[in-house]
Short mmCIF file of C-alpha atoms in Angstrom, two decimals:
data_model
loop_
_atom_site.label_atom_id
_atom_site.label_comp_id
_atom_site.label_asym_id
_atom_site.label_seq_id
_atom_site.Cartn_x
_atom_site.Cartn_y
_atom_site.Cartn_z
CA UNK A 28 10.10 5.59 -13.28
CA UNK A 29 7.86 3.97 -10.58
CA UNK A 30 6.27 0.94 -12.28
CA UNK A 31 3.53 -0.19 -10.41
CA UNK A 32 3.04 2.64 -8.45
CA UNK A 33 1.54 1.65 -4.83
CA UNK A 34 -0.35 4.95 -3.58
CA UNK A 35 0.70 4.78 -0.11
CA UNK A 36 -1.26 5.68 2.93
CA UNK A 37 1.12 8.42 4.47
CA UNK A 38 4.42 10.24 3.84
CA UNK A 39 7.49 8.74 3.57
CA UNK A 40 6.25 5.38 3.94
CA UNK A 41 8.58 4.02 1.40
CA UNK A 42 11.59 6.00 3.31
CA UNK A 43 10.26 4.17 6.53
CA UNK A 44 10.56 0.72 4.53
CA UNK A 45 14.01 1.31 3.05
CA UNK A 46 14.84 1.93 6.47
CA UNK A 47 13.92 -1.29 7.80
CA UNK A 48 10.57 -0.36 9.40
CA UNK A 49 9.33 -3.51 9.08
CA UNK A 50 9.71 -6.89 11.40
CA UNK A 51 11.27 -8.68 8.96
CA UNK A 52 13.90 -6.47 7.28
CA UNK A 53 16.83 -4.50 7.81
CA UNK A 54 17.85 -1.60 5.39
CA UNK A 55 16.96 -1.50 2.21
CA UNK A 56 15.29 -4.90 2.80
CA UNK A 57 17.52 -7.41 3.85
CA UNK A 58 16.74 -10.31 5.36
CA UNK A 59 17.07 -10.58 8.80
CA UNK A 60 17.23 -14.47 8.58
CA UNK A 61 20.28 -13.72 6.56
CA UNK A 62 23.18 -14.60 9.03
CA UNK A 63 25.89 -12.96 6.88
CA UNK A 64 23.09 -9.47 6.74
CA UNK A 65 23.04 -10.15 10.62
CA UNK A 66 26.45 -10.60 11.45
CA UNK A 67 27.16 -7.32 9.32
CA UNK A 68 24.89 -5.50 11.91
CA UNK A 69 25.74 -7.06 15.15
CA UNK A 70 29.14 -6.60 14.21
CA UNK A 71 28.45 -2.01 13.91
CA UNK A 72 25.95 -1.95 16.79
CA UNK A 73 28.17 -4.28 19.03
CA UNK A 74 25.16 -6.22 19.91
CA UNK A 75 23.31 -9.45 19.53
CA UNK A 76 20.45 -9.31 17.48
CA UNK A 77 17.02 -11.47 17.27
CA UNK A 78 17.25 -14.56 14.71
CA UNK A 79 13.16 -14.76 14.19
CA UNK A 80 11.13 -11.59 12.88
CA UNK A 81 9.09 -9.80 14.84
CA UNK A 82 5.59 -8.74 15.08
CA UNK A 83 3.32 -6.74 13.01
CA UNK A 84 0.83 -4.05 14.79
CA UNK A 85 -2.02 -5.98 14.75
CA UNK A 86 0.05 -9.35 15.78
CA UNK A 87 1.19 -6.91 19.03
CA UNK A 88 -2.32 -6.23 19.90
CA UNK A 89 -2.81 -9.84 20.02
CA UNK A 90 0.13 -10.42 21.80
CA UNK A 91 -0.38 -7.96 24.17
CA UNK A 92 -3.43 -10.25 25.44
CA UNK A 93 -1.62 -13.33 24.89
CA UNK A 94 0.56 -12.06 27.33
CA UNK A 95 3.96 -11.92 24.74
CA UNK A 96 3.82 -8.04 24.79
CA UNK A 97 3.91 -6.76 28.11
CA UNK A 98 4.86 -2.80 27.11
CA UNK A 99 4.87 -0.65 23.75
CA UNK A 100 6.70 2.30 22.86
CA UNK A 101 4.68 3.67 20.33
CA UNK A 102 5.46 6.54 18.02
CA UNK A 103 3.68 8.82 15.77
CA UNK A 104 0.91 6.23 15.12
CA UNK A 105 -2.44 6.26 16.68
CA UNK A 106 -3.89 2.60 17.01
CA UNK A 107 -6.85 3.72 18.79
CA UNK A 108 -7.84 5.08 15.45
CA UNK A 109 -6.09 2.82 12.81
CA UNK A 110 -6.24 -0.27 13.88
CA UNK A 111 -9.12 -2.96 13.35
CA UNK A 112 -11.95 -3.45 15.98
CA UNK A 113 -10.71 -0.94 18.24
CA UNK A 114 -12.68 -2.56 21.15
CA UNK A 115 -10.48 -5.11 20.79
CA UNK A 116 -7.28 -3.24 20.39
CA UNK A 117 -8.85 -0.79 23.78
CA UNK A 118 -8.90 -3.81 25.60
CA UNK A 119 -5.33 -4.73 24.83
CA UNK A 120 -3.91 -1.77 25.28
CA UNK A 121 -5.33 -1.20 28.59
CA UNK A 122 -3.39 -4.04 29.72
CA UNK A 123 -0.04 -2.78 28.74
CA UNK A 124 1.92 -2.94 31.51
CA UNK A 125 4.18 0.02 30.18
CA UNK A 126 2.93 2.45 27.72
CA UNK A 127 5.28 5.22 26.24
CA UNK A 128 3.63 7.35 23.64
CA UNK A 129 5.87 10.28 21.38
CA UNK A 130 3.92 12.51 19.27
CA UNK A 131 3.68 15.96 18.21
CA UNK A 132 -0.19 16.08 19.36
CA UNK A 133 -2.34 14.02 22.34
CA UNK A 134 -4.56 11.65 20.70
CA UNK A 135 -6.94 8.74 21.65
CA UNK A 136 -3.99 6.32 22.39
CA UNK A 137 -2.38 8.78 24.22
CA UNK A 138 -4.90 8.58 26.96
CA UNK A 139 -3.76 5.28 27.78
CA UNK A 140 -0.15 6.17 28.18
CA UNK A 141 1.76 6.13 31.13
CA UNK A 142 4.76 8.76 30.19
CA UNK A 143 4.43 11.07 27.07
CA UNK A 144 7.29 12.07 24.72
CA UNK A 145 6.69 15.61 23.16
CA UNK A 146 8.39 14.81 19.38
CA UNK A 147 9.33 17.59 17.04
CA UNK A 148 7.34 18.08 13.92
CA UNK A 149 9.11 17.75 10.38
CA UNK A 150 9.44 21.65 10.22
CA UNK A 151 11.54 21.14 13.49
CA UNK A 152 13.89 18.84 12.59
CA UNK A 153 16.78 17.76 9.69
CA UNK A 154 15.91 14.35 7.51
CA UNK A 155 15.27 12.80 4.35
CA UNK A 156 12.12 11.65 2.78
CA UNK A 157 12.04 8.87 0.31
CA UNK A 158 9.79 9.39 -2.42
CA UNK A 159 7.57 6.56 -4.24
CA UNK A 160 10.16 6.93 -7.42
CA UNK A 161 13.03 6.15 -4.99
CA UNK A 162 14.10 9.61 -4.66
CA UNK A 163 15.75 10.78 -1.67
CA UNK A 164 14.62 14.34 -0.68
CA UNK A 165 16.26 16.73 1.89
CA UNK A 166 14.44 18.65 4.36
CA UNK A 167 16.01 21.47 6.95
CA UNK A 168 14.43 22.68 9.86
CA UNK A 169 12.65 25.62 9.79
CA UNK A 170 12.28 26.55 13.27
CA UNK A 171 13.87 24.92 16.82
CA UNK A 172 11.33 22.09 18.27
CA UNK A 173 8.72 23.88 20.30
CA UNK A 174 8.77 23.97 24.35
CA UNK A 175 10.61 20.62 25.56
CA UNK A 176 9.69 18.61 22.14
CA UNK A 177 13.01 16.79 20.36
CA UNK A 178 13.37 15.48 17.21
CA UNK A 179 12.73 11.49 16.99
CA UNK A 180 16.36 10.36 16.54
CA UNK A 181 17.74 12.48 19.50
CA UNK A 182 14.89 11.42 21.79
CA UNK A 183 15.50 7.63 20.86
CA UNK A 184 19.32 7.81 21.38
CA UNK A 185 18.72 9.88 24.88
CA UNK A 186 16.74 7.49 26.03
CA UNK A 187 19.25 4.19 25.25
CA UNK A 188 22.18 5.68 27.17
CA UNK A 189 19.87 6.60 30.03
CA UNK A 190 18.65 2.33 29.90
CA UNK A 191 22.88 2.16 29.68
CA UNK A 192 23.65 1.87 26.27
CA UNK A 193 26.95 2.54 25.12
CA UNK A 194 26.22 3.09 21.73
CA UNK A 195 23.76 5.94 20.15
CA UNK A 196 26.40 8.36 20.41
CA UNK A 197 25.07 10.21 17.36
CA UNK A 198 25.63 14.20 17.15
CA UNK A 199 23.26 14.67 14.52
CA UNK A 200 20.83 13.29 11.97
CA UNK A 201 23.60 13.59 9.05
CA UNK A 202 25.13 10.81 11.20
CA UNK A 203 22.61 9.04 11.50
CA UNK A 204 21.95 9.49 7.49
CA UNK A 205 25.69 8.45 7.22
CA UNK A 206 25.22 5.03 8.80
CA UNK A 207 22.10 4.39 7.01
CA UNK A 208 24.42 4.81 4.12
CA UNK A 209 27.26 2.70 5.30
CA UNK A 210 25.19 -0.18 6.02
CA UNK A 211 22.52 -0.41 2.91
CA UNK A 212 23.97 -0.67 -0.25
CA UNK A 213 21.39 0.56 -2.41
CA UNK A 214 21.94 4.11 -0.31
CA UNK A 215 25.41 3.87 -0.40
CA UNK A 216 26.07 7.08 -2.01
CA UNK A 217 23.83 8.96 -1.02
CA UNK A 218 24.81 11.73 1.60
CA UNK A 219 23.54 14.95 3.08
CA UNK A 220 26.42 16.33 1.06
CA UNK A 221 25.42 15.55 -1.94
CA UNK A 222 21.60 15.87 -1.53
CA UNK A 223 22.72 19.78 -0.14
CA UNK A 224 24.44 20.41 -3.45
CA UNK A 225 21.19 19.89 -5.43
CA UNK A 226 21.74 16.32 -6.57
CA UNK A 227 18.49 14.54 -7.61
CA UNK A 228 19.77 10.76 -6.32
CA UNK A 229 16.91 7.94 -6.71
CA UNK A 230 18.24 4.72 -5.20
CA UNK A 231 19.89 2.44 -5.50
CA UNK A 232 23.22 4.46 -5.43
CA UNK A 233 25.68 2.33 -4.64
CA UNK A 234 28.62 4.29 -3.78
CA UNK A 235 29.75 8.10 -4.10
CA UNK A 236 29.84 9.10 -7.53
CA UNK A 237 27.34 7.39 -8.91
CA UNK A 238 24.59 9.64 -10.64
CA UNK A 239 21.64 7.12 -8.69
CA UNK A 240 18.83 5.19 -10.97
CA UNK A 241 16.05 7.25 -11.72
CA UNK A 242 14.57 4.70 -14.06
CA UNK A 243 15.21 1.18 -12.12
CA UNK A 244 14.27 -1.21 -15.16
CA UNK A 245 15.25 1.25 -18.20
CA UNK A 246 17.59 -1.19 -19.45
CA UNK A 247 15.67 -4.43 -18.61
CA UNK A 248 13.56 -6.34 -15.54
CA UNK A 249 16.35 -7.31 -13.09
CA UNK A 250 14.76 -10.69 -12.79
CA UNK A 251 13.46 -11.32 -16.38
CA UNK A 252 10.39 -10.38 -18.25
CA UNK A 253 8.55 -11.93 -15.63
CA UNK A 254 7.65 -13.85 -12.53
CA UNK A 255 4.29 -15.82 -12.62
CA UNK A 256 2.26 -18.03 -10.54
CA UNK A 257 -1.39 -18.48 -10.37
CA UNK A 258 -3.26 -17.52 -7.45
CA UNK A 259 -7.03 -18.17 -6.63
CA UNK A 260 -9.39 -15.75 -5.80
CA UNK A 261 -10.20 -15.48 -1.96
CA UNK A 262 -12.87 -13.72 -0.88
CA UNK A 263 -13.31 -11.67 1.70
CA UNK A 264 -13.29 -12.76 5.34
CA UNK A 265 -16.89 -11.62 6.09
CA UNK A 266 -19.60 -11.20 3.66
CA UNK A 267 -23.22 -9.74 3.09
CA UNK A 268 -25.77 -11.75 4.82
CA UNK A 269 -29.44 -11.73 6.28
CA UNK A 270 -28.74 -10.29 10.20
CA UNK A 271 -26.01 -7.94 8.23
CA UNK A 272 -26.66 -7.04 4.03
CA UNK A 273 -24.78 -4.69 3.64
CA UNK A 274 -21.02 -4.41 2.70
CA UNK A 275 -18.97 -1.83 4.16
CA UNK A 276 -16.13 -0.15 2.18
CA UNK A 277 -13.33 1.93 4.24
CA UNK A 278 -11.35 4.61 3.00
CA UNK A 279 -10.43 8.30 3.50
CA UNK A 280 -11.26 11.52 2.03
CA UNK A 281 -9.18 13.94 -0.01
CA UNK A 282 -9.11 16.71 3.28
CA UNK A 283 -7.88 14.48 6.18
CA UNK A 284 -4.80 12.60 7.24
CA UNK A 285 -5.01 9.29 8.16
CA UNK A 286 -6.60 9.47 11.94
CA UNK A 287 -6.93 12.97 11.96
CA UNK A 288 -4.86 14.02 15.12
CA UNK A 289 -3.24 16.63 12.58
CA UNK A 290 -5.66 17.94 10.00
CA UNK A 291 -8.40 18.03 12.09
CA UNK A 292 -6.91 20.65 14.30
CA UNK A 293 -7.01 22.66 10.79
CA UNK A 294 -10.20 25.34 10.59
CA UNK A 295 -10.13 25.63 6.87
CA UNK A 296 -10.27 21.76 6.21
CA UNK A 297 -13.13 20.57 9.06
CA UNK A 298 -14.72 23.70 7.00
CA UNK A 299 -14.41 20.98 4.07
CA UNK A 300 -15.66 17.90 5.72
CA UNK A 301 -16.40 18.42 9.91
CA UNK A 302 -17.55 14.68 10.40
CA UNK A 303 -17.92 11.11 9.17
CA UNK A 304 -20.74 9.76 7.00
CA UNK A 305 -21.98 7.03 5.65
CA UNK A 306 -22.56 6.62 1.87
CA UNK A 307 -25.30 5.29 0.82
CA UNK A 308 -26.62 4.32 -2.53
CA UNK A 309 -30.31 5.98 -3.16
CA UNK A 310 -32.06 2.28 -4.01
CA UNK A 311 -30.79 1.16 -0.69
CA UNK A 312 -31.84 4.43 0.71
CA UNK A 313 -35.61 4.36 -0.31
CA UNK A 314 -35.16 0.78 1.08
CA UNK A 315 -34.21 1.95 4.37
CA UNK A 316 -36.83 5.19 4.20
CA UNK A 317 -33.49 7.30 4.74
CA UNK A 318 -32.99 11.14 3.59
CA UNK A 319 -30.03 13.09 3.80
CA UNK A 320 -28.23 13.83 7.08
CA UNK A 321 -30.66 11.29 8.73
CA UNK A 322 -28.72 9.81 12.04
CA UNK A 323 -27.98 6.51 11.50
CA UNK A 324 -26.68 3.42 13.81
CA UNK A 325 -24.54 1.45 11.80
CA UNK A 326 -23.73 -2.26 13.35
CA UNK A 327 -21.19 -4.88 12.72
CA UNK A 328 -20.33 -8.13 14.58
CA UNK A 329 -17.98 -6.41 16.54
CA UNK A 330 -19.37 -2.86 17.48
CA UNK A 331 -21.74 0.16 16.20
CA UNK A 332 -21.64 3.99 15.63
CA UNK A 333 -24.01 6.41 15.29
CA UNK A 334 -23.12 8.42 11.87
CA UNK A 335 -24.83 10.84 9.53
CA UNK A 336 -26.47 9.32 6.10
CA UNK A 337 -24.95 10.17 2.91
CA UNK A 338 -26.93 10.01 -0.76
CA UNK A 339 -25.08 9.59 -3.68
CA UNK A 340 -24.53 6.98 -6.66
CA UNK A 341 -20.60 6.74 -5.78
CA UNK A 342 -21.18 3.62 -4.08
CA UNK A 343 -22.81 0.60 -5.72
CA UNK A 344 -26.52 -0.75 -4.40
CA UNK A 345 -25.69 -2.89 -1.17
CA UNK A 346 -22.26 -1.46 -0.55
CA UNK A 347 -22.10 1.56 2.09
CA UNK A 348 -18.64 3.74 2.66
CA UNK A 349 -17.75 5.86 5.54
CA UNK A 350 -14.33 7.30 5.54
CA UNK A 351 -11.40 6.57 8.69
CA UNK A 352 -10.54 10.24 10.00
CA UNK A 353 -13.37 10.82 12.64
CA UNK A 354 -13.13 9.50 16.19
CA UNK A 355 -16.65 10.52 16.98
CA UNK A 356 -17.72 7.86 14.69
CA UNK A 357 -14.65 6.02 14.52
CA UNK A 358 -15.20 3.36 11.69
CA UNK A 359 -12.72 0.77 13.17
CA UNK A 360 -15.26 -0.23 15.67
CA UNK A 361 -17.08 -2.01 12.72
CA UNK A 362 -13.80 -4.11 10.84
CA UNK A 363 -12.20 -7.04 11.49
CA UNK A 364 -9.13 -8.04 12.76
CA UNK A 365 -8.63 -11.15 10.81
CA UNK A 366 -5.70 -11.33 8.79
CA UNK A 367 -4.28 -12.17 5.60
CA UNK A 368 -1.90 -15.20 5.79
CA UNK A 369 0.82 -13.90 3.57
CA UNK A 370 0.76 -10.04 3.53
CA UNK A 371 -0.99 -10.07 7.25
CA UNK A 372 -2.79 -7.12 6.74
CA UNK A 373 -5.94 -7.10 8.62
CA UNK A 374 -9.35 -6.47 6.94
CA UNK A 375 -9.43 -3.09 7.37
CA UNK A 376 -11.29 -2.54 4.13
CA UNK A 377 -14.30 -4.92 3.85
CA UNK A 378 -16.79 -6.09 6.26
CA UNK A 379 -20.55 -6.81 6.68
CA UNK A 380 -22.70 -4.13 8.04
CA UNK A 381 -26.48 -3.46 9.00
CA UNK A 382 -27.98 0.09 8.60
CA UNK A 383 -30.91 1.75 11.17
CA UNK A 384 -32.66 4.69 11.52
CA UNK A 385 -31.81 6.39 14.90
CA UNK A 386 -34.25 9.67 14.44
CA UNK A 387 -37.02 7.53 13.14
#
């Protein structure tokens, strides 16, 4: 019931969209250049709200040296790791003039912080997670948050009466889940109620009662059979050349989490894979006069790591991989921070590399 099926990058991404995680939207997507979708929330929270959208991640770090970003509050993410050219997002982030970091574990932005917010994990804590096929799942907590650690929502609204809010007055996260519900009519009616009584809902779900859409174009495309426009092919912002001929491809690796603060604290998968690598394709390889596990300094136009050599025909002649997870040889010191102009997602993925041998 997915359609295209976008294989996200970590959980509960698309329940972070539908919840207007993004600088653009509100709930469930709507437009905060709408004035009637503004109104609507200015008119619950009792507040004016921002006409213009905000910034992406990468368009902080920019700001930040622009001087348009003077603090970040930063949670559960771990830029130092994640974003591109992490000189360049180090040297941003030491100028923050305020840093707050939450988390469940210290990581390499954390250093930087000035105050540290000990969050809850999601066996700590009540929710939803939104699945890729719309469904909304229920979790319960397991077992109360750990020393002085709170759950996300309770931390956030602690922190707005203490700056003087009057709102956040929320008791629980089933509150919370009811607003979300109140204001975003595709969750309309969904509730913890209903989700504890075994109901499978996939949004939208309009309003109590209704059994949710588990197949969202069973009976027809909601805009027609199609939408097309022609788009030319645009190639990547930074190629092969002579001073750097190789490509480098970025990725991850089937036994670590994004940056690793999590599942590299786990024995049983650093038993799997305990470091980065780069793979390298065996004509490119005799090329270089590299073997297995030879040490390798790997340099782009905007940093280098030292990283252990990798043999194998899964990459193609004059394209070399090394996966994300590894802060020892952290593989956003190589890419690029240029951005797309529509989706402005940075190139994270693709940039131009050259390969030496350090234990020659």
């Amino acid at each position: 019931g997915t359609g295209l099926n976008p294989l996200r990058g970590q959980n509960n991404v698309q329940g972070c969209s539908d919840s207007g995680c993004m600088p653009n939207v509100y709930t469930a997507y709507q437009p905060l250049t709408d004035l009637d979708v503004r109104r609507k929330f200015e008119e619950y929270w009792h507040t004016r709200l921002p006409e213009q959208p905000g910034l992406t991640t990468t368009e902080m770090v920019d700001g930040i040296l622009s001087g348009q970003v003077k603090g970040w509050y930063v949670m559960g993410e771990n830029p130092l790791m994640s974003e591109p050219n992490l000189h360049h997002a180090q040297e941003a982030i030491e100028q923050l003039e305020f840093f707050v970091a939450q988390d469940i574990f210290f990581n390499e932005t954390s250093v930087y912080a000035d105050v540290i917010l000990p969050a809850a994990s999601f066996a700590e804590k009540e929710g939803t997670y939104t699945n890729t096929d719309r469904r909304v799942q229920r979790t319960r907590k397991a077992i109360e948050p750990i020393g002085e650690s709170k759950s996300d929502w309770r931390i956030i609204c602690e922190l707005a009466r203490e700056m003087g809010s009057e709102g956040f007055q929320y008791a629980s996260a089933e509150e919370v889940m009811k607003e979300i519900s109140g204001l975003t009519p595709s969750y309309g009616g969904i509730s913890y109620e209903r989700l504890d009584r075994g109901e499978v809902l996939h949004w939208p779900c309009p309003q109590e009662g209704h059994p949710g859409t588990p197949f969202l174009h069973k009976d027809g495309f909601i805009r027609g059979k199609g939408r097309f426009f022609a788009v030319d092919y645009v190639p990547p912002a930074e190629l092969a050349d002579e001073e750097y001929p190789y490509l480098l491809n970025t990725g991850r690796v089937p036994f670590h989490f994004h940056g690793g603060s999590m599942t590299r604290r786990i024995d049983r998968l650093e038993e799997e894979v305990s470091t980065g690598f780069v793979d390298i394709h065996p004509e490119d390889a005799d090329k270089l006069a590299v073997v297995d596990g030879d040490s390798l300094k790997v340099t782009s136009r905007r940093g280098e790591i030292s990283i252990h050599a990798r043999i194998t025909d899964e990459v193609e002649p004059g394209m070399v991989f090394i996966p994300m997870h590894f802060s020892e040889c952290a593989v956003n010191m190589l890419t690029d921070t240029k951005l797309d102009p529509q989706a402005k997602i940075p190139n994270l993925k693709i940039c131009a590399v050259r390969l030496e041998r350090e234990n020659a």
